[in-house]
């Protein structure tokens, strides 16, 4: 047991000088007098000065509510009328009514300088149409020189596969207005875009190709059944892309005259009824699926009309709306006369021999 030096202050006659030095060394080892010589198993935290008052955080500006209508409406120099669908509408179709007021523009209140008439936002006729992006001179300048066979083959090999990331799906609504903006967004980082077409619009692929080239200014360099590759052009500049105001919602379709009349033109009521019964009891020429590829339907109907007077198409899973759209397209493309839409079945009559040349102008309307 060790004691404090104060307790050992008296002299010890029996203790030698060496023993006293050893005792002093042991005492200093177990009871250090200098705190700086201590080596604890942790680091001593130095005392920090007292903190002052915390400065107040800067006040955030109050969020201003979004404006329903901007200060200035958007302006676009594109020379065509803005519609929801370009490939599935025809200027010859005249609506007889509207399901929503025409003052409700799908572009939003006060967001576009073109008035909405219920079907389209008409383009301004002022200015030179050749100077804008859709003009022929401007379009040829952007496209540049024609691609060589090697360049076309390279682009096709890069974008034709199903795992291509630059793909846009085209459905039954055809070439829509907002699709134009999607195409230009892909063209910012890619020379071409792959377009996969499905649904009613595939009945007329030539119409789709025309509107894609006409509305975007590009060029289709590859077409295989329902797959298209749209090239942007050699001199395309993303910074000079046209202004395309977006539609905020899908407008309700106007009301058009009925496609199927009670009595078909050229027939009596009894003959029309007989034709309908004959078509319902005949075997279906084709069975169409929902969102399918209908590129060969027109040719098959034309071949069938060479030997048959009435043709039935089975559209059990297409839906009533798609059935009417298919019937209207076949009426104009074959041409023929739709005489019945019942239980998702389409009955087509080829018309009389004297009427075959004028069937396409029988009824310029659209299904309700």
mmCIF file of C-alpha atoms in Angstrom:
data_model
loop_
_atom_site.group_PDB
_atom_site.id
_atom_site.type_symbol
_atom_site.label_atom_id
_atom_site.label_comp_id
_atom_site.label_asym_id
_atom_site.label_seq_id
_atom_site.Cartn_x
_atom_site.Cartn_y
_atom_site.Cartn_z
ATOM 1 C CA UNK A 1 0.000 0.000 0.000
ATOM 2 C CA UNK A 2 1.339 3.404 -0.970
ATOM 3 C CA UNK A 3 0.923 6.570 1.045
ATOM 4 C CA UNK A 4 1.046 10.261 0.314
ATOM 5 C CA UNK A 5 4.419 12.015 0.614
ATOM 6 C CA UNK A 6 3.025 14.096 3.454
ATOM 7 C CA UNK A 7 2.539 10.936 5.504
ATOM 8 C CA UNK A 8 6.122 9.921 4.761
ATOM 9 C CA UNK A 9 7.645 13.288 5.732
ATOM 10 C CA UNK A 10 9.471 11.869 8.785
ATOM 11 C CA UNK A 11 12.936 10.454 8.255
ATOM 12 C CA UNK A 12 13.332 6.718 7.940
ATOM 13 C CA UNK A 13 16.718 5.696 9.260
ATOM 14 C CA UNK A 14 16.550 2.154 7.872
ATOM 15 C CA UNK A 15 15.694 3.350 4.277
ATOM 16 C CA UNK A 16 18.650 3.834 2.018
ATOM 17 C CA UNK A 17 18.950 6.492 -0.652
ATOM 18 C CA UNK A 18 18.325 4.043 -3.499
ATOM 19 C CA UNK A 19 15.203 2.715 -1.854
ATOM 20 C CA UNK A 20 13.881 6.238 -1.373
ATOM 21 C CA UNK A 21 14.388 7.055 -5.041
ATOM 22 C CA UNK A 22 12.571 3.872 -6.089
ATOM 23 C CA UNK A 23 9.693 4.628 -3.760
ATOM 24 C CA UNK A 24 9.420 8.157 -5.132
ATOM 25 C CA UNK A 25 9.405 6.831 -8.727
ATOM 26 C CA UNK A 26 6.609 4.356 -7.992
ATOM 27 C CA UNK A 27 4.549 7.011 -6.248
ATOM 28 C CA UNK A 28 4.796 9.363 -9.244
ATOM 29 C CA UNK A 29 3.790 6.551 -11.599
ATOM 30 C CA UNK A 30 0.569 5.757 -9.713
ATOM 31 C CA UNK A 31 -0.348 9.304 -8.635
ATOM 32 C CA UNK A 32 0.665 11.777 -11.370
ATOM 33 C CA UNK A 33 0.824 15.327 -10.220
ATOM 34 C CA UNK A 34 0.668 16.844 -13.739
ATOM 35 C CA UNK A 35 -2.646 16.338 -15.504
ATOM 36 C CA UNK A 36 -1.055 16.910 -18.948
ATOM 37 C CA UNK A 37 0.906 13.696 -18.570
ATOM 38 C CA UNK A 38 -2.279 11.648 -18.349
ATOM 39 C CA UNK A 39 -3.094 9.400 -21.383
ATOM 40 C CA UNK A 40 -6.750 8.408 -21.074
ATOM 41 C CA UNK A 41 -8.380 5.941 -23.560
ATOM 42 C CA UNK A 42 -10.467 8.761 -25.051
ATOM 43 C CA UNK A 43 -9.783 12.202 -26.437
ATOM 44 C CA UNK A 44 -10.555 15.055 -24.171
ATOM 45 C CA UNK A 45 -13.091 17.487 -25.693
ATOM 46 C CA UNK A 46 -11.891 21.049 -25.396
ATOM 47 C CA UNK A 47 -14.242 23.511 -23.884
ATOM 48 C CA UNK A 48 -15.971 25.565 -26.608
ATOM 49 C CA UNK A 49 -16.915 29.187 -26.099
ATOM 50 C CA UNK A 50 -20.581 29.815 -25.406
ATOM 51 C CA UNK A 51 -22.744 30.119 -28.491
ATOM 52 C CA UNK A 52 -24.356 33.372 -29.345
ATOM 53 C CA UNK A 53 -27.965 33.834 -30.426
ATOM 54 C CA UNK A 54 -28.912 31.894 -33.594
ATOM 55 C CA UNK A 55 -29.473 34.263 -36.534
ATOM 56 C CA UNK A 56 -32.977 34.000 -37.984
ATOM 57 C CA UNK A 57 -33.394 32.115 -41.278
ATOM 58 C CA UNK A 58 -34.117 34.233 -44.355
ATOM 59 C CA UNK A 59 -37.784 34.421 -45.105
ATOM 60 C CA UNK A 60 -38.900 32.537 -48.212
ATOM 61 C CA UNK A 61 -40.960 34.482 -50.741
ATOM 62 C CA UNK A 62 -44.552 33.455 -50.750
ATOM 63 C CA UNK A 63 -45.492 31.113 -53.576
ATOM 64 C CA UNK A 64 -47.564 32.949 -56.065
ATOM 65 C CA UNK A 65 -50.588 31.047 -57.402
ATOM 66 C CA UNK A 66 -50.280 29.752 -60.973
ATOM 67 C CA UNK A 67 -52.019 31.861 -63.549
ATOM 68 C CA UNK A 68 -54.820 30.244 -65.472
ATOM 69 C CA UNK A 69 -54.060 32.339 -68.541
ATOM 70 C CA UNK A 70 -50.583 33.722 -69.319
ATOM 71 C CA UNK A 71 -49.877 37.373 -69.945
ATOM 72 C CA UNK A 72 -49.463 36.751 -73.675
ATOM 73 C CA UNK A 73 -50.933 33.854 -75.663
ATOM 74 C CA UNK A 74 -48.559 31.495 -77.438
ATOM 75 C CA UNK A 75 -47.940 32.016 -81.138
ATOM 76 C CA UNK A 76 -46.950 29.342 -83.676
ATOM 77 C CA UNK A 77 -45.936 29.860 -87.301
ATOM 78 C CA UNK A 78 -46.960 26.364 -88.397
ATOM 79 C CA UNK A 79 -49.186 26.786 -91.474
ATOM 80 C CA UNK A 80 -51.747 24.046 -90.787
ATOM 81 C CA UNK A 81 -54.808 24.033 -88.531
ATOM 82 C CA UNK A 82 -54.291 22.538 -85.065
ATOM 83 C CA UNK A 83 -56.533 19.489 -84.525
ATOM 84 C CA UNK A 84 -56.572 16.694 -82.019
ATOM 85 C CA UNK A 85 -56.043 14.101 -84.778
ATOM 86 C CA UNK A 86 -54.775 14.865 -88.245
ATOM 87 C CA UNK A 87 -55.015 11.435 -89.892
ATOM 88 C CA UNK A 88 -58.476 10.513 -88.547
ATOM 89 C CA UNK A 89 -60.351 13.672 -89.518
ATOM 90 C CA UNK A 90 -61.508 15.013 -92.863
ATOM 91 C CA UNK A 91 -62.470 18.636 -93.640
ATOM 92 C CA UNK A 92 -65.397 17.274 -95.659
ATOM 93 C CA UNK A 93 -67.009 15.921 -92.470
ATOM 94 C CA UNK A 94 -69.355 18.621 -91.248
ATOM 95 C CA UNK A 95 -70.569 18.242 -87.643
ATOM 96 C CA UNK A 96 -74.200 18.801 -86.811
ATOM 97 C CA UNK A 97 -73.588 19.575 -83.140
ATOM 98 C CA UNK A 98 -71.031 19.741 -80.346
ATOM 99 C CA UNK A 99 -70.834 17.921 -77.018
ATOM 100 C CA UNK A 100 -69.104 20.841 -75.295
ATOM 101 C CA UNK A 101 -69.153 24.610 -75.847
ATOM 102 C CA UNK A 102 -66.767 25.789 -78.530
ATOM 103 C CA UNK A 103 -65.402 28.468 -76.217
ATOM 104 C CA UNK A 104 -63.600 25.751 -74.230
ATOM 105 C CA UNK A 105 -60.327 25.445 -76.122
ATOM 106 C CA UNK A 106 -58.281 22.288 -75.338
ATOM 107 C CA UNK A 107 -55.160 24.478 -75.333
ATOM 108 C CA UNK A 108 -56.394 26.289 -72.242
ATOM 109 C CA UNK A 109 -58.029 29.698 -71.761
ATOM 110 C CA UNK A 110 -55.986 32.433 -73.377
ATOM 111 C CA UNK A 111 -52.964 30.206 -74.060
ATOM 112 C CA UNK A 112 -53.127 30.236 -77.863
ATOM 113 C CA UNK A 113 -53.722 33.082 -80.300
ATOM 114 C CA UNK A 114 -55.867 30.848 -82.547
ATOM 115 C CA UNK A 115 -59.615 30.595 -81.884
ATOM 116 C CA UNK A 116 -61.072 27.128 -81.336
ATOM 117 C CA UNK A 117 -64.161 26.338 -83.435
ATOM 118 C CA UNK A 118 -64.958 22.969 -81.830
ATOM 119 C CA UNK A 119 -62.955 20.926 -84.350
ATOM 120 C CA UNK A 120 -59.716 22.811 -85.032
ATOM 121 C CA UNK A 121 -57.760 25.977 -84.295
ATOM 122 C CA UNK A 122 -57.430 27.626 -87.703
ATOM 123 C CA UNK A 123 -54.031 28.945 -88.767
ATOM 124 C CA UNK A 124 -53.518 32.582 -89.601
ATOM 125 C CA UNK A 125 -53.464 33.360 -93.305
ATOM 126 C CA UNK A 126 -51.166 36.344 -92.869
ATOM 127 C CA UNK A 127 -47.535 36.108 -93.917
ATOM 128 C CA UNK A 128 -45.699 33.969 -96.428
ATOM 129 C CA UNK A 129 -46.287 30.261 -95.949
ATOM 130 C CA UNK A 130 -42.909 29.460 -97.557
ATOM 131 C CA UNK A 131 -40.954 31.232 -94.810
ATOM 132 C CA UNK A 132 -42.210 29.146 -91.922
ATOM 133 C CA UNK A 133 -40.996 25.708 -90.897
ATOM 134 C CA UNK A 134 -43.739 23.934 -92.816
ATOM 135 C CA UNK A 135 -42.932 25.719 -96.082
ATOM 136 C CA UNK A 136 -41.342 23.786 -98.915
ATOM 137 C CA UNK A 137 -38.192 25.902 -99.079
ATOM 138 C CA UNK A 138 -37.562 25.673 -95.340
ATOM 139 C CA UNK A 139 -38.310 21.938 -95.281
ATOM 140 C CA UNK A 140 -35.886 21.178 -98.116
ATOM 141 C CA UNK A 141 -33.230 23.232 -96.370
ATOM 142 C CA UNK A 142 -33.612 21.235 -93.147
ATOM 143 C CA UNK A 143 -33.660 17.850 -94.885
ATOM 144 C CA UNK A 144 -30.524 18.626 -96.872
ATOM 145 C CA UNK A 145 -29.066 16.179 -99.347
ATOM 146 C CA UNK A 146 -30.667 12.789 -99.760
ATOM 147 C CA UNK A 147 -29.210 9.967 -97.689
ATOM 148 C CA UNK A 148 -27.087 7.351 -99.379
ATOM 149 C CA UNK A 149 -27.986 3.659 -99.247
ATOM 150 C CA UNK A 150 -25.272 3.014 -96.676
ATOM 151 C CA UNK A 151 -26.521 5.817 -94.401
ATOM 152 C CA UNK A 152 -30.111 4.601 -94.687
ATOM 153 C CA UNK A 153 -29.054 1.035 -93.881
ATOM 154 C CA UNK A 154 -27.137 2.237 -90.808
ATOM 155 C CA UNK A 155 -30.101 4.229 -89.469
ATOM 156 C CA UNK A 156 -32.540 1.396 -90.145
ATOM 157 C CA UNK A 157 -30.343 -1.117 -88.338
ATOM 158 C CA UNK A 158 -30.075 1.228 -85.357
ATOM 159 C CA UNK A 159 -33.788 2.058 -84.947
ATOM 160 C CA UNK A 160 -35.823 -0.802 -86.426
ATOM 161 C CA UNK A 161 -35.530 -3.216 -83.490
ATOM 162 C CA UNK A 162 -38.249 -3.576 -80.870
ATOM 163 C CA UNK A 163 -35.894 -2.686 -78.000
ATOM 164 C CA UNK A 164 -35.201 0.756 -79.461
ATOM 165 C CA UNK A 165 -35.531 3.485 -76.837
ATOM 166 C CA UNK A 166 -36.565 6.093 -79.419
ATOM 167 C CA UNK A 167 -40.053 4.749 -80.077
ATOM 168 C CA UNK A 168 -43.510 6.337 -80.214
ATOM 169 C CA UNK A 169 -46.695 4.259 -80.229
ATOM 170 C CA UNK A 170 -49.409 5.411 -82.619
ATOM 171 C CA UNK A 171 -52.893 4.191 -81.642
ATOM 172 C CA UNK A 172 -56.427 4.387 -82.953
ATOM 173 C CA UNK A 173 -56.423 8.202 -82.777
ATOM 174 C CA UNK A 174 -53.745 8.309 -85.474
ATOM 175 C CA UNK A 175 -51.340 11.226 -85.766
ATOM 176 C CA UNK A 176 -52.354 13.445 -82.842
ATOM 177 C CA UNK A 177 -51.270 17.002 -82.138
ATOM 178 C CA UNK A 178 -49.208 16.283 -79.004
ATOM 179 C CA UNK A 179 -47.405 13.494 -80.873
ATOM 180 C CA UNK A 180 -45.675 16.182 -82.945
ATOM 181 C CA UNK A 181 -44.044 17.541 -79.790
ATOM 182 C CA UNK A 182 -42.969 14.032 -78.753
ATOM 183 C CA UNK A 183 -41.276 13.501 -82.111
ATOM 184 C CA UNK A 184 -39.305 16.748 -81.844
ATOM 185 C CA UNK A 185 -38.287 15.841 -78.277
ATOM 186 C CA UNK A 186 -36.792 12.578 -79.561
ATOM 187 C CA UNK A 187 -35.088 14.429 -82.401
ATOM 188 C CA UNK A 188 -33.134 16.506 -79.898
ATOM 189 C CA UNK A 189 -30.827 13.540 -79.188
ATOM 190 C CA UNK A 190 -31.527 11.099 -82.028
ATOM 191 C CA UNK A 191 -31.425 11.392 -85.797
ATOM 192 C CA UNK A 192 -34.565 9.313 -86.266
ATOM 193 C CA UNK A 193 -37.503 7.950 -84.292
ATOM 194 C CA UNK A 194 -39.259 4.601 -84.545
ATOM 195 C CA UNK A 195 -43.069 4.728 -84.797
ATOM 196 C CA UNK A 196 -45.165 1.642 -84.110
ATOM 197 C CA UNK A 197 -48.707 1.880 -85.508
ATOM 198 C CA UNK A 198 -51.641 -0.115 -84.117
ATOM 199 C CA UNK A 199 -55.412 0.074 -84.240
ATOM 200 C CA UNK A 200 -57.874 1.627 -86.670
ATOM 201 C CA UNK A 201 -55.309 4.003 -88.162
ATOM 202 C CA UNK A 202 -53.395 1.091 -89.754
ATOM 203 C CA UNK A 203 -56.198 0.639 -92.304
ATOM 204 C CA UNK A 204 -54.622 3.481 -94.290
ATOM 205 C CA UNK A 205 -50.868 3.556 -93.743
ATOM 206 C CA UNK A 206 -50.359 5.919 -96.694
ATOM 207 C CA UNK A 207 -52.425 8.550 -94.879
ATOM 208 C CA UNK A 208 -50.312 8.154 -91.730
ATOM 209 C CA UNK A 209 -47.064 8.519 -93.668
ATOM 210 C CA UNK A 210 -48.338 11.629 -95.423
ATOM 211 C CA UNK A 211 -49.368 13.436 -92.241
ATOM 212 C CA UNK A 212 -46.178 12.488 -90.383
ATOM 213 C CA UNK A 213 -44.027 13.995 -93.108
ATOM 214 C CA UNK A 214 -46.327 16.974 -93.674
ATOM 215 C CA UNK A 215 -46.724 17.993 -90.027
ATOM 216 C CA UNK A 216 -43.191 17.297 -88.732
ATOM 217 C CA UNK A 217 -41.054 18.208 -91.742
ATOM 218 C CA UNK A 218 -39.183 14.879 -91.567
ATOM 219 C CA UNK A 219 -38.895 12.042 -94.045
ATOM 220 C CA UNK A 220 -39.845 8.382 -93.713
ATOM 221 C CA UNK A 221 -36.842 6.243 -94.670
ATOM 222 C CA UNK A 222 -38.206 2.833 -93.667
ATOM 223 C CA UNK A 223 -41.620 1.189 -93.662
ATOM 224 C CA UNK A 224 -42.344 -2.435 -92.804
ATOM 225 C CA UNK A 225 -46.021 -3.358 -92.288
ATOM 226 C CA UNK A 226 -46.823 -1.140 -89.285
ATOM 227 C CA UNK A 227 -43.292 0.001 -88.346
ATOM 228 C CA UNK A 228 -42.029 3.377 -89.553
ATOM 229 C CA UNK A 229 -38.724 5.212 -89.113
ATOM 230 C CA UNK A 230 -38.970 9.002 -89.395
ATOM 231 C CA UNK A 231 -35.717 10.839 -90.166
ATOM 232 C CA UNK A 232 -35.259 14.433 -88.985
ATOM 233 C CA UNK A 233 -32.895 15.731 -91.723
ATOM 234 C CA UNK A 234 -29.232 16.578 -92.060
ATOM 235 C CA UNK A 235 -29.512 20.242 -91.034
ATOM 236 C CA UNK A 236 -32.017 19.848 -88.218
ATOM 237 C CA UNK A 237 -31.321 22.210 -85.316
ATOM 238 C CA UNK A 238 -33.192 21.486 -82.043
ATOM 239 C CA UNK A 239 -32.857 25.135 -81.020
ATOM 240 C CA UNK A 240 -34.865 26.205 -84.067
ATOM 241 C CA UNK A 241 -37.646 23.671 -83.700
ATOM 242 C CA UNK A 242 -41.168 25.006 -84.330
ATOM 243 C CA UNK A 243 -43.402 26.172 -81.496
ATOM 244 C CA UNK A 244 -46.040 23.481 -80.816
ATOM 245 C CA UNK A 245 -48.520 24.471 -78.059
ATOM 246 C CA UNK A 246 -49.721 21.366 -76.236
ATOM 247 C CA UNK A 247 -53.331 20.323 -75.807
ATOM 248 C CA UNK A 248 -54.185 20.090 -72.119
ATOM 249 C CA UNK A 249 -57.003 17.563 -72.620
ATOM 250 C CA UNK A 250 -58.665 15.531 -75.333
ATOM 251 C CA UNK A 251 -61.629 17.449 -76.746
ATOM 252 C CA UNK A 252 -64.943 15.666 -77.001
ATOM 253 C CA UNK A 253 -65.742 14.484 -80.513
ATOM 254 C CA UNK A 254 -68.442 16.517 -82.288
ATOM 255 C CA UNK A 255 -71.745 14.977 -83.334
ATOM 256 C CA UNK A 256 -71.836 13.833 -86.954
ATOM 257 C CA UNK A 257 -74.675 12.402 -89.067
ATOM 258 C CA UNK A 258 -75.348 8.694 -88.791
ATOM 259 C CA UNK A 259 -73.245 6.394 -90.899
ATOM 260 C CA UNK A 260 -75.928 3.739 -91.415
ATOM 261 C CA UNK A 261 -79.191 4.938 -92.877
ATOM 262 C CA UNK A 262 -82.498 3.157 -92.305
ATOM 263 C CA UNK A 263 -82.775 2.504 -96.030
ATOM 264 C CA UNK A 264 -79.610 2.071 -98.066
ATOM 265 C CA UNK A 265 -79.331 4.203 -101.189
ATOM 266 C CA UNK A 266 -80.507 2.248 -104.203
ATOM 267 C CA UNK A 267 -82.534 -0.273 -102.173
ATOM 268 C CA UNK A 268 -86.005 -0.431 -100.731
ATOM 269 C CA UNK A 269 -86.716 -1.018 -97.066
ATOM 270 C CA UNK A 270 -87.422 -4.732 -97.659
ATOM 271 C CA UNK A 271 -84.277 -5.178 -99.754
ATOM 272 C CA UNK A 272 -82.178 -3.443 -97.111
ATOM 273 C CA UNK A 273 -83.607 -5.715 -94.407
ATOM 274 C CA UNK A 274 -82.902 -8.762 -96.540
ATOM 275 C CA UNK A 275 -79.296 -7.685 -97.121
ATOM 276 C CA UNK A 276 -78.768 -7.210 -93.385
ATOM 277 C CA UNK A 277 -80.137 -10.657 -92.553
ATOM 278 C CA UNK A 278 -78.046 -12.187 -95.299
ATOM 279 C CA UNK A 279 -74.909 -10.578 -93.916
ATOM 280 C CA UNK A 280 -75.609 -11.607 -90.315
ATOM 281 C CA UNK A 281 -76.046 -15.264 -91.316
ATOM 282 C CA UNK A 282 -72.984 -15.380 -93.585
ATOM 283 C CA UNK A 283 -69.584 -16.600 -92.310
ATOM 284 C CA UNK A 284 -67.246 -13.769 -91.230
ATOM 285 C CA UNK A 285 -64.615 -12.783 -93.726
ATOM 286 C CA UNK A 286 -62.133 -11.772 -91.002
ATOM 287 C CA UNK A 287 -61.976 -11.562 -87.232
ATOM 288 C CA UNK A 288 -60.405 -8.328 -86.046
ATOM 289 C CA UNK A 289 -58.782 -7.963 -82.627
ATOM 290 C CA UNK A 290 -58.506 -4.879 -80.466
ATOM 291 C CA UNK A 291 -55.533 -2.630 -81.305
ATOM 292 C CA UNK A 292 -54.497 -4.995 -84.050
ATOM 293 C CA UNK A 293 -52.746 -4.434 -87.364
ATOM 294 C CA UNK A 294 -55.307 -3.980 -90.173
ATOM 295 C CA UNK A 295 -53.018 -3.247 -93.117
ATOM 296 C CA UNK A 296 -54.470 -6.074 -95.268
ATOM 297 C CA UNK A 297 -58.165 -5.649 -94.441
ATOM 298 C CA UNK A 298 -58.935 -3.316 -97.363
ATOM 299 C CA UNK A 299 -57.404 -5.668 -99.949
ATOM 300 C CA UNK A 300 -59.252 -8.686 -98.568
ATOM 301 C CA UNK A 301 -62.598 -6.881 -98.621
ATOM 302 C CA UNK A 302 -62.007 -5.790 -102.218
ATOM 303 C CA UNK A 303 -61.204 -9.365 -103.245
ATOM 304 C CA UNK A 304 -64.300 -10.664 -101.450
ATOM 305 C CA UNK A 305 -66.570 -8.181 -103.233
ATOM 306 C CA UNK A 306 -65.568 -9.701 -106.572
ATOM 307 C CA UNK A 307 -67.642 -12.791 -105.729
ATOM 308 C CA UNK A 308 -69.833 -11.711 -102.793
ATOM 309 C CA UNK A 309 -72.456 -9.023 -102.490
ATOM 310 C CA UNK A 310 -72.437 -8.700 -98.692
ATOM 311 C CA UNK A 311 -69.450 -9.136 -96.361
ATOM 312 C CA UNK A 312 -69.396 -9.518 -92.569
ATOM 313 C CA UNK A 313 -66.452 -8.571 -90.357
ATOM 314 C CA UNK A 314 -66.295 -9.967 -86.817
ATOM 315 C CA UNK A 315 -65.103 -7.292 -84.373
ATOM 316 C CA UNK A 316 -66.146 -9.007 -81.145
ATOM 317 C CA UNK A 317 -63.377 -7.465 -79.025
ATOM 318 C CA UNK A 318 -62.851 -4.138 -80.779
ATOM 319 C CA UNK A 319 -65.619 -2.122 -79.160
ATOM 320 C CA UNK A 320 -68.541 -0.231 -80.658
ATOM 321 C CA UNK A 321 -66.584 2.973 -81.275
ATOM 322 C CA UNK A 322 -63.805 1.184 -83.156
ATOM 323 C CA UNK A 323 -66.352 -0.761 -85.210
ATOM 324 C CA UNK A 324 -67.884 2.456 -86.509
ATOM 325 C CA UNK A 325 -64.490 3.951 -87.289
ATOM 326 C CA UNK A 326 -63.482 0.817 -89.193
ATOM 327 C CA UNK A 327 -66.739 0.903 -91.163
ATOM 328 C CA UNK A 328 -66.252 4.555 -92.134
ATOM 329 C CA UNK A 329 -62.686 3.965 -93.300
ATOM 330 C CA UNK A 330 -63.679 0.906 -95.335
ATOM 331 C CA UNK A 331 -66.518 2.892 -96.907
ATOM 332 C CA UNK A 332 -64.026 5.421 -98.276
ATOM 333 C CA UNK A 333 -61.132 3.071 -99.071
ATOM 334 C CA UNK A 334 -62.815 0.028 -100.642
ATOM 335 C CA UNK A 335 -65.351 1.718 -101.455
ATOM 336 C CA UNK A 336 -68.560 0.153 -100.118
ATOM 337 C CA UNK A 337 -71.683 0.962 -98.106
ATOM 338 C CA UNK A 338 -72.010 0.000 -94.411
ATOM 339 C CA UNK A 339 -75.574 -1.197 -93.823
ATOM 340 C CA UNK A 340 -75.422 -2.485 -90.237
ATOM 341 C CA UNK A 341 -73.424 -2.220 -87.004
ATOM 342 C CA UNK A 342 -74.822 -4.748 -84.531
ATOM 343 C CA UNK A 343 -73.232 -6.684 -81.655
ATOM 344 C CA UNK A 344 -69.784 -5.551 -82.835
ATOM 345 C CA UNK A 345 -70.434 -6.996 -86.293
ATOM 346 C CA UNK A 346 -69.891 -4.919 -89.448
ATOM 347 C CA UNK A 347 -72.076 -5.654 -92.484
ATOM 348 C CA UNK A 348 -70.803 -4.132 -95.739
ATOM 349 C CA UNK A 349 -72.634 -4.006 -99.041
ATOM 350 C CA UNK A 350 -70.691 -3.493 -102.236
ATOM 351 C CA UNK A 351 -73.511 -1.511 -103.845
ATOM 352 C CA UNK A 352 -75.003 -1.888 -107.254
ATOM 353 C CA UNK A 353 -72.740 -2.103 -110.269
ATOM 354 C CA UNK A 354 -73.864 1.323 -111.455
ATOM 355 C CA UNK A 355 -73.058 2.813 -108.046
ATOM 356 C CA UNK A 356 -69.547 1.457 -107.559
ATOM 357 C CA UNK A 357 -67.942 4.600 -108.966
ATOM 358 C CA UNK A 358 -69.927 6.925 -106.713
ATOM 359 C CA UNK A 359 -70.066 4.937 -103.470
ATOM 360 C CA UNK A 360 -67.192 6.889 -101.928
ATOM 361 C CA UNK A 361 -69.329 10.046 -102.053
ATOM 362 C CA UNK A 362 -72.410 8.296 -100.603
ATOM 363 C CA UNK A 363 -72.186 9.740 -97.119
ATOM 364 C CA UNK A 364 -69.385 12.093 -96.085
ATOM 365 C CA UNK A 365 -69.910 11.738 -92.341
ATOM 366 C CA UNK A 366 -68.331 10.225 -89.319
ATOM 367 C CA UNK A 367 -69.667 7.790 -86.666
ATOM 368 C CA UNK A 368 -71.117 9.247 -83.529
#
